[in-house]
Structure formats: structure tokens, C-alpha cells
Amino acid sequence: MTKSESRFISGISELVVLRLLAAREMYGYELAKAIAAAGGHELRMGEGLLYPLLHVLESQGILQSRRRMMGGRPRIYYRLSAKGQRRLERLTMRWRGVSKAVNAVLEPTNG
Amino acid sequence: MAERAYAPLGTQLLRAGMSPSRVRRTVNELEDHFVALVDEQVKRGVAPDDAVVAARQRLGTDEDLLTGMLAHAEFRSWGARWPWVCALVPGGLLLVAELAVFSSMPIALFIVHWFDQSPASVLAPGSSVAFLDLVVIYREILLYGLPLLVAGLLGVYAARRRLQLLWPLIGIAATTALGALISFTVQAPIPGVRLGRIGAALTFNPNLHGLERFGLRWTLVALVPAFLYVIWQWRSEIPN
């Protein structure tokens, strides 16, 4: 994957992360698996890069986290906050609008 | 091996200025993820060594992870963004701490007097041994304890964040130099003549005697935190 492709995926990964965490609380590995299950190879990126994104979203109040001890190690679970829910709705609307417009450009015009 | 798989990345993140708590959390999350990926591969029948390689690939290279984390300036501590602050702020903190501790002295003296029932006022002739002990304790705290504490805390802060040596060492030198300029005077009361007096000030004596005393105090107080800081920093450079 080239750098520009990677940036493109990073841009939409916030939307994907928010959508998946809106469904249920997850920790990093679970979330990476959920992304792979939902998007297959199309949304694949370095799974470790999820963590900077999760930390930023948490620092912005979009995600909330809680720590649970699992097998003697702390594991951090993330979930959407009320602010995150509003952001998800805004991003979803924007994405639908943009993808509709891009599809209109990409698809052949009739007559 | 999996337990420490991302320790080198943690050191790089610390050196790049990320706060220790953020680094600990990131490394824990990556190692947890790494272990889960290796387990997943092994359960599918992949050889353990190949599973480790595959897990590394899925998480991304250390360089990508480092770039990803450092792209966010808010994760970097102020000590890493503006290391020169290490040379300026501790001196100010020392002065505030000195003022606070010195201001608490009358209260402490009053409490000692209250329980000790020494004759007359605590600042009057005939003060008790407990009162004099307290004055000595305050003197040691003001002249040596607080400069050592503030310089030591600066050393701990800088070492935990793997800051470059220069600015923290300048900070330790400046803070302890300021501490060595602080004077504390006690004028003993003379029965029937005058009351005692206690004072603290920032003073500089340009004569030889004054310089000698300043130099000795400065060296004594500066050497301990500077030495411990350099040793800590040096040990952290040794790979695990």
C-alpha cells in the first residue's frame, strides 16, 4: 500500500472505528478483528496504528475507556461517548454525501 | 519474548518526548495485541517463529508505529517540546517552596511553644531546647533539603522522560545555585535586652569568604541529584 493510499484509509478509519464501537465496547485486538471481518482486505492497515487513533479520539472525548485486568495484564476497553455518537452521525452523513458524489463521477453517464 | 516485544519502541517513544504513562499504556496495548495475534496464528497451525513474524507484520513496523504516535503533538510532554523550560521553571518552584516553608515557621514555633510551655514567647529569651531544635530543622530544610528535593525531582522527571542531558543538567545547576544563595539567619535573644529574630533572604556575597561558602554549598547540593540523574540516564541507555 502506498503512502497516499494509507492516508486515504486512515481518513475513513475513524468512521469505521466509531461505527464498530457504537455497536459494543471493544479492546484493540477485538476491534482490529471486527474491522477485518467487516471490511476484509480493503480496510487493512497496520493494526498497531489503531492505538494512536483510539488515544486521540479518547483525548477529544469522542471515546471513553475503562481498564480491566485480564490474565494479570491491564486491558483497555473503548466505547463511544455521547459526543462520539454525535460525531458518528455527522461523519456518516458526510461520508454518504461524498461517496454518492464520487460514485456519480466514477460511474459512466447515460446519454 | 512477547512480554517485552515492544520495550524498544517504548524507549524510542520516551526519547521522542511522550509521557511515561502514555508510553506504558501504548506498549501494554501493543504487547497484548501481539500476544493475541501470535496465539491466533499458532491455533491455525502456524509454527511459533512464523507466527511471531506474522504478528509483527500485522501490527506494523516500529517506524510506522513511532510515526503514528508522534504525529499527535498532544502526546508529547512539555519537557520534550520545550526542554529549556527544565532550566528555568525549577528555580521558580524552589523560590515558591522556600517562601511557603519559611512562612509556615511561625505556626510551627507557636505549636512547639504551646505544647512545650516554655517561658514567655517563643521568640523571647529563655526559649526551650525544642524551639531551638525546630529552628535547626528549618534551617536544614531551607538551605539543603528544598534545593535537593527540587533538583532531585527535576532529575527524576528528566530521566523518566529520557530527556537529553543538557537542559536538565543546566536546570539542576541553576536550581542548586539559587538554593546556595539563600541565607537563613537566627539572632539569639539576649535576656532582658532584646527578642530573637529569624530571617531568610536571597543574598550574594562577592567577597572571597562568601564565594567559598556559596561554592561549597552549591557543589554539595548539586552533585547528588546531577550524579544520580546521569547514572539513571546512562543505565536506561543499556538495552535490556
Coordinates of C-alpha atoms in Angstrom, one line a residue:
Chain A
M1 CA 0.0 0.0 0.0
T2 CA 1.4 3.4 -1.0
K3 CA 1.6 6.3 1.5
S4 CA -1.3 8.2 -0.2
E5 CA -3.4 5.0 -0.1
S6 CA -2.5 4.6 3.6
R7 CA -3.6 8.2 4.3
F8 CA -6.9 7.6 2.5
I9 CA -7.6 4.5 4.6
S10 CA -6.6 6.4 7.8
G11 CA -9.1 9.1 6.9
I12 CA -12.0 6.7 6.8
S13 CA -10.8 4.5 9.6
E14 CA -12.2 7.0 12.2
L15 CA -15.6 6.5 10.8
V16 CA -15.2 2.7 10.8
V17 CA -13.9 2.7 14.4
L18 CA -16.7 4.9 15.6
R19 CA -19.3 2.7 13.9
L20 CA -18.0 -0.5 15.3
L21 CA -17.6 0.9 18.8
A22 CA -21.1 2.2 18.7
A23 CA -22.3 -1.4 18.5
R24 CA -20.3 -2.5 21.5
E25 CA -17.4 -1.9 23.8
M26 CA -14.1 -3.5 22.5
Y27 CA -10.4 -3.6 23.1
G28 CA -7.8 -3.1 20.4
Y29 CA -7.4 -6.7 19.2
E30 CA -11.1 -7.2 19.1
L31 CA -11.6 -4.0 17.2
A32 CA -8.9 -5.0 14.6
K33 CA -10.7 -8.3 14.1
A34 CA -14.0 -6.6 13.8
I35 CA -12.6 -4.2 11.1
A36 CA -11.0 -7.1 9.2
A37 CA -14.4 -9.0 9.4
A38 CA -16.3 -6.0 8.2
G39 CA -14.0 -4.7 5.6
G40 CA -11.8 -7.6 4.6
H41 CA -8.6 -6.5 2.9
E42 CA -10.0 -3.2 1.7
L43 CA -9.7 -1.6 5.1
R44 CA -6.5 -3.3 6.2
M45 CA -3.8 -1.2 7.7
G46 CA -1.1 -1.8 10.4
E47 CA -3.2 -2.9 13.3
G48 CA -0.9 -1.1 15.7
L49 CA -1.9 2.2 14.1
L50 CA -5.3 1.8 15.7
Y51 CA -3.9 2.8 19.1
P52 CA -2.8 6.3 18.2
L53 CA -6.3 6.8 16.7
L54 CA -8.0 5.4 19.7
H55 CA -5.9 7.6 22.1
V56 CA -6.6 10.7 20.1
L57 CA -10.3 10.1 20.0
E58 CA -10.3 9.4 23.7
S59 CA -8.4 12.6 24.4
Q60 CA -11.0 14.5 22.4
G61 CA -13.8 13.0 24.5
I62 CA -15.2 11.0 21.5
L63 CA -14.3 7.7 23.1
Q64 CA -14.4 6.6 26.7
S65 CA -12.2 3.9 28.1
R66 CA -12.0 1.6 31.1
R67 CA -9.3 -0.7 32.3
R68 CA -9.9 -4.3 33.2
M69 CA -7.3 -6.8 34.4
M70 CA -7.1 -9.9 32.1
G71 CA -4.6 -12.6 33.0
G72 CA -2.6 -10.2 35.2
R73 CA -2.3 -7.6 32.5
P74 CA -4.4 -4.4 32.1
R75 CA -6.6 -4.4 29.1
I76 CA -8.3 -1.2 27.9
Y77 CA -11.8 -1.3 26.5
Y78 CA -13.1 1.5 24.4
R79 CA -16.7 2.7 23.8
L80 CA -18.4 5.6 22.2
S81 CA -19.3 8.7 24.3
A82 CA -22.4 10.9 23.7
K83 CA -20.1 13.3 21.9
G84 CA -18.8 10.4 19.8
Q85 CA -22.3 9.4 18.9
R86 CA -23.0 12.8 17.5
R87 CA -19.7 12.8 15.6
L88 CA -20.5 9.4 14.2
E89 CA -23.8 10.7 12.9
R90 CA -22.1 13.8 11.3
L91 CA -19.4 11.7 9.7
T92 CA -21.8 9.1 8.4
M93 CA -23.9 11.8 6.7
R94 CA -20.8 13.4 5.2
W95 CA -19.4 10.1 4.0
R96 CA -22.7 9.2 2.3
G97 CA -22.8 12.5 0.6
V98 CA -19.1 12.3 -0.5
S99 CA -19.4 8.7 -1.7
K100 CA -22.5 9.4 -3.7
A101 CA -20.8 12.3 -5.3
V102 CA -17.6 10.3 -6.1
N103 CA -19.7 7.4 -7.4
A104 CA -21.5 9.8 -9.7
V105 CA -18.2 10.9 -11.1
L106 CA -16.8 7.4 -11.4
E107 CA -19.8 5.8 -13.0
P108 CA -20.4 6.2 -16.7
T109 CA -23.0 8.8 -17.5
N110 CA -26.1 7.8 -19.6
G111 CA -26.5 9.9 -22.5
Chain B
M1 CA 9.9 -12.7 24.4
A2 CA 6.3 -11.5 23.6
E3 CA 6.2 -9.8 27.1
R4 CA 8.9 -7.4 26.1
A5 CA 8.3 -7.3 22.3
Y6 CA 7.7 -3.6 22.2
A7 CA 10.0 -2.4 25.0
P8 CA 12.5 -0.9 22.5
L9 CA 9.6 1.0 20.9
G10 CA 8.7 2.3 24.3
T11 CA 12.2 3.7 24.8
Q12 CA 12.0 5.4 21.5
L13 CA 8.7 6.9 22.3
L14 CA 10.0 8.2 25.7
R15 CA 13.1 9.7 24.0
A16 CA 10.8 11.4 21.5
G17 CA 9.0 13.1 24.4
M18 CA 5.9 11.0 25.0
S19 CA 4.8 10.9 28.6
P20 CA 5.8 7.8 30.6
S21 CA 2.1 6.9 31.4
R22 CA 1.1 7.2 27.7
V23 CA 4.1 5.1 26.7
R24 CA 3.3 2.4 29.3
R25 CA -0.2 2.2 28.1
T26 CA 0.7 2.1 24.4
V27 CA 3.3 -0.6 24.9
N28 CA 0.9 -2.7 27.1
E29 CA -1.8 -2.5 24.4
L30 CA 0.6 -3.4 21.6
E31 CA 2.0 -6.3 23.6
D32 CA -1.4 -7.6 24.5
H33 CA -2.4 -7.3 20.8
F34 CA 0.8 -9.0 19.7
V35 CA 0.3 -12.0 22.1
A36 CA -3.3 -12.4 20.8
L37 CA -2.1 -12.4 17.2
V38 CA 0.6 -15.0 17.9
D39 CA -1.9 -17.2 19.7
E40 CA -4.3 -16.8 16.8
Q41 CA -1.7 -17.9 14.3
V42 CA -0.4 -20.8 16.4
K43 CA -4.0 -22.1 16.8
R44 CA -4.2 -22.1 13.0
G45 CA -1.2 -24.4 12.9
V46 CA 1.5 -21.8 12.1
A47 CA 4.9 -22.5 13.6
P48 CA 5.6 -20.2 16.6
D49 CA 8.5 -18.4 14.9
D50 CA 6.5 -17.7 11.8
A51 CA 3.6 -16.7 14.0
V52 CA 5.8 -14.0 15.7
V53 CA 6.9 -12.7 12.3
A54 CA 3.3 -12.6 11.0
A55 CA 2.1 -10.8 14.2
R56 CA 4.8 -8.2 13.8
Q57 CA 3.7 -7.6 10.2
R58 CA 0.1 -7.2 11.1
L59 CA 0.8 -4.7 13.8
G60 CA 3.1 -2.6 11.6
T61 CA 6.8 -1.8 11.7
D62 CA 8.2 0.1 14.7
E63 CA 8.9 3.0 12.4
D64 CA 5.3 3.2 11.3
L65 CA 4.1 2.9 14.9
L66 CA 6.5 5.6 16.1
T67 CA 5.4 7.9 13.3
G68 CA 1.8 7.2 14.0
M69 CA 2.1 8.1 17.7
L70 CA 4.4 11.1 17.2
A71 CA 2.1 12.6 14.6
H72 CA 0.0 13.9 17.6
A73 CA 1.8 16.7 19.4
E74 CA -0.6 16.5 22.4
F75 CA 1.0 13.2 23.4
R76 CA 4.4 14.9 23.8
S77 CA 5.3 16.3 27.2
W78 CA 6.2 19.9 27.6
G79 CA 9.7 18.8 28.8
A80 CA 10.3 17.3 25.3
R81 CA 8.7 20.1 23.3
W82 CA 10.4 22.9 25.2
P83 CA 13.4 21.3 27.1
W84 CA 14.8 24.7 28.0
V85 CA 11.9 25.0 30.4
C86 CA 13.8 22.5 32.6
A87 CA 16.4 25.1 33.2
L88 CA 14.0 27.9 34.2
V89 CA 10.9 26.5 36.0
P90 CA 12.6 24.6 38.8
G91 CA 14.3 27.7 40.1
G92 CA 10.9 29.5 40.3
L93 CA 9.4 26.4 42.0
L94 CA 12.3 26.4 44.5
L95 CA 11.6 30.1 45.5
V96 CA 7.9 29.4 45.9
A97 CA 8.7 26.3 48.1
E98 CA 11.2 28.2 50.2
L99 CA 8.7 31.0 50.8
A100 CA 5.9 28.5 51.7
V101 CA 8.2 26.6 54.1
F102 CA 9.6 29.7 55.7
S103 CA 6.0 31.2 56.1
S104 CA 5.0 28.0 58.0
M105 CA 7.7 28.6 60.6
P106 CA 5.8 30.9 62.9
I107 CA 3.0 28.4 63.1
A108 CA 5.4 25.6 63.9
L109 CA 7.1 27.7 66.5
F110 CA 3.8 28.5 68.1
I111 CA 2.8 24.9 68.2
V112 CA 6.1 23.9 69.8
H113 CA 5.6 26.7 72.4
W114 CA 2.1 25.6 73.1
F115 CA 3.0 22.0 73.9
D116 CA 6.3 22.8 75.5
Q117 CA 5.1 25.6 77.7
S118 CA 8.4 27.3 77.5
P119 CA 8.6 30.6 79.3
A120 CA 7.3 33.8 77.7
S121 CA 7.1 34.0 73.9
V122 CA 8.9 31.5 71.6
L123 CA 10.8 34.4 70.2
A124 CA 11.7 35.7 73.7
P125 CA 14.7 34.9 75.9
G126 CA 14.6 31.6 77.6
S127 CA 13.2 29.7 74.6
S128 CA 13.2 25.9 75.0
V129 CA 15.5 23.3 73.5
A130 CA 12.6 22.1 71.4
F131 CA 12.3 25.5 69.9
L132 CA 16.0 25.6 69.0
D133 CA 15.8 22.2 67.5
L134 CA 13.0 23.3 65.3
V135 CA 15.0 26.3 64.1
V136 CA 17.8 24.0 63.2
I137 CA 15.5 21.6 61.3
Y138 CA 14.0 24.6 59.4
R139 CA 17.5 25.8 58.6
E140 CA 18.5 22.4 57.1
I141 CA 15.3 22.2 55.1
L142 CA 15.6 25.7 53.7
L143 CA 19.3 25.6 52.9
Y144 CA 19.7 22.0 51.8
G145 CA 16.5 20.0 51.8
L146 CA 14.4 22.0 49.4
P147 CA 17.1 22.7 46.8
L148 CA 17.9 18.9 46.9
L149 CA 14.3 18.0 46.6
V150 CA 13.5 20.3 43.7
A151 CA 16.7 19.4 41.8
G152 CA 16.1 15.7 42.5
L153 CA 12.5 15.9 41.2
L154 CA 13.8 17.6 38.1
G155 CA 16.3 14.7 37.7
V156 CA 13.5 12.1 38.1
Y157 CA 11.3 14.0 35.7
A158 CA 14.0 14.2 33.0
A159 CA 15.3 10.7 33.5
R160 CA 11.8 9.1 33.3
R161 CA 11.2 11.0 30.0
R162 CA 14.7 10.2 28.7
L163 CA 15.3 13.9 28.0
Q164 CA 18.7 14.9 26.6
L165 CA 21.2 15.6 29.4
L166 CA 22.0 19.2 28.6
W167 CA 18.9 21.2 29.8
P168 CA 18.1 19.1 32.9
L169 CA 21.7 19.4 34.0
I170 CA 21.6 23.2 33.5
G171 CA 18.4 23.2 35.4
I172 CA 19.9 21.2 38.3
A173 CA 22.9 23.5 38.3
A174 CA 20.8 26.7 38.2
T175 CA 18.3 25.4 40.9
T176 CA 21.0 24.4 43.3
A177 CA 23.0 27.6 42.7
L178 CA 19.8 29.6 43.6
G179 CA 19.5 27.4 46.7
A180 CA 23.1 28.2 47.6
L181 CA 22.3 31.9 47.5
I182 CA 19.6 31.5 50.1
S183 CA 20.6 32.6 53.6
F184 CA 18.9 31.9 56.9
T185 CA 19.7 34.0 59.9
V186 CA 18.9 33.5 63.6
Q187 CA 19.6 36.2 66.1
A188 CA 19.6 34.7 69.5
P189 CA 17.6 36.6 72.1
I190 CA 19.5 38.2 75.0
P191 CA 17.6 38.1 78.3
G192 CA 16.5 41.5 79.3
V193 CA 17.9 43.2 76.2
R194 CA 16.2 42.1 73.0
L195 CA 14.0 39.5 71.5
G196 CA 15.3 36.9 69.0
R197 CA 14.8 37.3 65.2
I198 CA 14.6 34.8 62.4
G199 CA 15.1 35.8 58.7
A200 CA 15.6 34.3 55.3
A201 CA 16.8 36.0 52.1
L202 CA 18.4 35.6 48.7
T203 CA 21.9 37.0 49.2
F204 CA 25.1 37.1 47.3
N205 CA 28.4 37.9 48.9
P206 CA 31.0 38.9 46.4
N207 CA 33.9 38.6 48.8
L208 CA 36.2 35.6 48.9
H209 CA 34.7 34.1 52.1
G210 CA 31.2 34.5 50.7
L211 CA 32.2 32.9 47.4
E212 CA 33.8 29.9 49.1
R213 CA 30.7 29.2 51.2
F214 CA 28.5 29.6 48.1
G215 CA 30.7 27.3 46.0
L216 CA 30.8 24.6 48.7
R217 CA 27.1 24.6 49.3
W218 CA 26.4 24.7 45.6
T219 CA 28.7 21.7 44.9
L220 CA 27.4 19.7 47.9
V221 CA 23.8 20.1 46.9
A222 CA 24.2 19.9 43.1
L223 CA 26.4 16.8 42.9
V224 CA 23.9 14.4 44.4
P225 CA 21.0 14.9 42.0
A226 CA 23.3 15.5 39.0
F227 CA 25.2 12.3 39.6
L228 CA 22.1 10.2 40.2
Y229 CA 20.4 11.7 37.1
V230 CA 23.4 10.9 34.9
I231 CA 23.6 7.3 36.3
W232 CA 19.9 6.7 35.8
Q233 CA 20.0 8.1 32.2
W234 CA 23.1 6.0 31.4
R235 CA 21.5 2.8 32.8
S236 CA 18.4 3.4 30.7
E237 CA 20.6 3.5 27.6
I238 CA 21.7 -0.1 28.2
P239 CA 19.5 -2.5 26.2
N240 CA 17.5 -5.0 28.3

